[in-house]
Amino acid sequence: MGKIILEFDSHEEQSDARTALDGYKWKSAMWELDQLLRSATKYGSFENREATEAERDMADKVREAIRDILNEHYLNLED
């Protein structure tokens, strides 16, 4: 893979620079959230207890919504 160089020239672009550098942290956080929701839907557990049916249903819907949003932005948790 070739080099990728990001340049941010001014103090006003500091927020953009931080966003660019923190991309992997956002992906990691989304992965952890996805795994928490997966645990509720697949194993029926949530916060070290049995998940209710309503919690399992909501976890499934939220997990699907997250994946739809990521797909709309051409992002994928599995990459």
PDB file of C-alpha atoms in Angstrom:
ATOM      1  CA  MET A   1       0.000   0.000   0.000  1.00  0.00           C
ATOM      2  CA  GLY A   2       1.200   3.484  -0.784  1.00  0.00           C
ATOM      3  CA  LYS A   3       1.574   6.403   1.556  1.00  0.00           C
ATOM      4  CA  ILE A   4      -1.367   8.481   2.642  1.00  0.00           C
ATOM      5  CA  ILE A   5      -0.557  11.959   3.854  1.00  0.00           C
ATOM      6  CA  LEU A   6      -3.093  14.125   5.637  1.00  0.00           C
ATOM      7  CA  GLU A   7      -2.282  17.804   6.053  1.00  0.00           C
ATOM      8  CA  PHE A   8      -4.048  20.208   8.353  1.00  0.00           C
ATOM      9  CA  ASP A   9      -2.615  23.703   8.205  1.00  0.00           C
ATOM     10  CA  SER A  10      -4.355  25.819  10.791  1.00  0.00           C
ATOM     11  CA  HIS A  11      -5.723  25.877  14.296  1.00  0.00           C
ATOM     12  CA  GLU A  12      -9.238  26.008  12.784  1.00  0.00           C
ATOM     13  CA  GLU A  13      -8.629  22.570  11.223  1.00  0.00           C
ATOM     14  CA  GLN A  14      -7.631  21.018  14.555  1.00  0.00           C
ATOM     15  CA  SER A  15     -11.036  19.369  14.949  1.00  0.00           C
ATOM     16  CA  ASP A  16     -10.790  17.869  11.446  1.00  0.00           C
ATOM     17  CA  ALA A  17      -7.343  16.514  12.250  1.00  0.00           C
ATOM     18  CA  ARG A  18      -8.570  14.909  15.479  1.00  0.00           C
ATOM     19  CA  THR A  19     -11.506  13.336  13.624  1.00  0.00           C
ATOM     20  CA  ALA A  20      -9.158  11.893  11.002  1.00  0.00           C
ATOM     21  CA  LEU A  21      -6.786  10.504  13.623  1.00  0.00           C
ATOM     22  CA  ASP A  22      -9.537   9.018  15.814  1.00  0.00           C
ATOM     23  CA  GLY A  23     -11.221   6.989  13.066  1.00  0.00           C
ATOM     24  CA  TYR A  24      -9.933   3.674  14.421  1.00  0.00           C
ATOM     25  CA  LYS A  25     -11.259   4.542  17.891  1.00  0.00           C
ATOM     26  CA  TRP A  26     -14.726   5.145  16.469  1.00  0.00           C
ATOM     27  CA  LYS A  27     -14.606   1.818  14.654  1.00  0.00           C
ATOM     28  CA  SER A  28     -13.505   0.046  17.819  1.00  0.00           C
ATOM     29  CA  ALA A  29     -16.301   1.671  19.830  1.00  0.00           C
ATOM     30  CA  MET A  30     -18.898   0.683  17.220  1.00  0.00           C
ATOM     31  CA  TRP A  31     -17.531  -2.870  17.223  1.00  0.00           C
ATOM     32  CA  GLU A  32     -17.921  -3.063  21.014  1.00  0.00           C
ATOM     33  CA  LEU A  33     -21.490  -1.750  20.791  1.00  0.00           C
ATOM     34  CA  ASP A  34     -22.282  -4.258  18.048  1.00  0.00           C
ATOM     35  CA  GLN A  35     -20.917  -7.095  20.173  1.00  0.00           C
ATOM     36  CA  LEU A  36     -23.002  -5.983  23.172  1.00  0.00           C
ATOM     37  CA  LEU A  37     -26.130  -6.009  21.002  1.00  0.00           C
ATOM     38  CA  ARG A  38     -25.108  -9.335  19.458  1.00  0.00           C
ATOM     39  CA  SER A  39     -24.804 -10.865  22.910  1.00  0.00           C
ATOM     40  CA  ALA A  40     -28.371  -9.815  23.672  1.00  0.00           C
ATOM     41  CA  THR A  41     -29.747 -11.217  20.423  1.00  0.00           C
ATOM     42  CA  LYS A  42     -27.657 -14.368  20.033  1.00  0.00           C
ATOM     43  CA  TYR A  43     -27.082 -15.481  23.612  1.00  0.00           C
ATOM     44  CA  GLY A  44     -30.007 -13.769  25.341  1.00  0.00           C
ATOM     45  CA  SER A  45     -27.804 -12.006  27.877  1.00  0.00           C
ATOM     46  CA  PHE A  46     -27.427  -8.346  28.726  1.00  0.00           C
ATOM     47  CA  GLU A  47     -25.276  -6.832  31.473  1.00  0.00           C
ATOM     48  CA  ASN A  48     -24.636 -10.245  33.067  1.00  0.00           C
ATOM     49  CA  ARG A  49     -28.307 -11.206  33.237  1.00  0.00           C
ATOM     50  CA  GLU A  50     -30.896 -12.781  30.995  1.00  0.00           C
ATOM     51  CA  ALA A  51     -32.245 -10.288  28.478  1.00  0.00           C
ATOM     52  CA  THR A  52     -35.979  -9.819  28.221  1.00  0.00           C
ATOM     53  CA  GLU A  53     -37.706 -10.539  24.945  1.00  0.00           C
ATOM     54  CA  ALA A  54     -38.246  -6.799  24.456  1.00  0.00           C
ATOM     55  CA  GLU A  55     -34.514  -6.160  25.013  1.00  0.00           C
ATOM     56  CA  ARG A  56     -33.581  -8.878  22.527  1.00  0.00           C
ATOM     57  CA  ASP A  57     -35.967  -7.453  19.925  1.00  0.00           C
ATOM     58  CA  MET A  58     -34.719  -3.910  20.441  1.00  0.00           C
ATOM     59  CA  ALA A  59     -31.071  -5.025  20.312  1.00  0.00           C
ATOM     60  CA  ASP A  60     -31.753  -6.747  17.005  1.00  0.00           C
ATOM     61  CA  LYS A  61     -33.450  -3.641  15.577  1.00  0.00           C
ATOM     62  CA  VAL A  62     -30.721  -1.280  16.792  1.00  0.00           C
ATOM     63  CA  ARG A  63     -27.999  -3.582  15.455  1.00  0.00           C
ATOM     64  CA  GLU A  64     -29.707  -3.647  12.071  1.00  0.00           C
ATOM     65  CA  ALA A  65     -30.123   0.154  12.077  1.00  0.00           C
ATOM     66  CA  ILE A  66     -26.422   0.642  12.883  1.00  0.00           C
ATOM     67  CA  ARG A  67     -25.409  -1.630  10.026  1.00  0.00           C
ATOM     68  CA  ASP A  68     -27.775   0.163   7.630  1.00  0.00           C
ATOM     69  CA  ILE A  69     -26.298   3.543   8.597  1.00  0.00           C
ATOM     70  CA  LEU A  70     -22.744   2.258   8.230  1.00  0.00           C
ATOM     71  CA  ASN A  71     -23.581   0.772   4.817  1.00  0.00           C
ATOM     72  CA  GLU A  72     -25.054   4.111   3.678  1.00  0.00           C
ATOM     73  CA  HIS A  73     -21.650   5.655   4.439  1.00  0.00           C
ATOM     74  CA  TYR A  74     -19.777   2.768   2.788  1.00  0.00           C
ATOM     75  CA  LEU A  75     -18.396   1.597   6.134  1.00  0.00           C
ATOM     76  CA  ASN A  76     -18.112  -1.968   7.380  1.00  0.00           C
ATOM     77  CA  LEU A  77     -17.280  -3.307  10.831  1.00  0.00           C
ATOM     78  CA  GLU A  78     -15.794  -6.512   9.430  1.00  0.00           C
ATOM     79  CA  ASP A  79     -13.013  -4.849   7.395  1.00  0.00           C
TER      80      ASP A  79
END
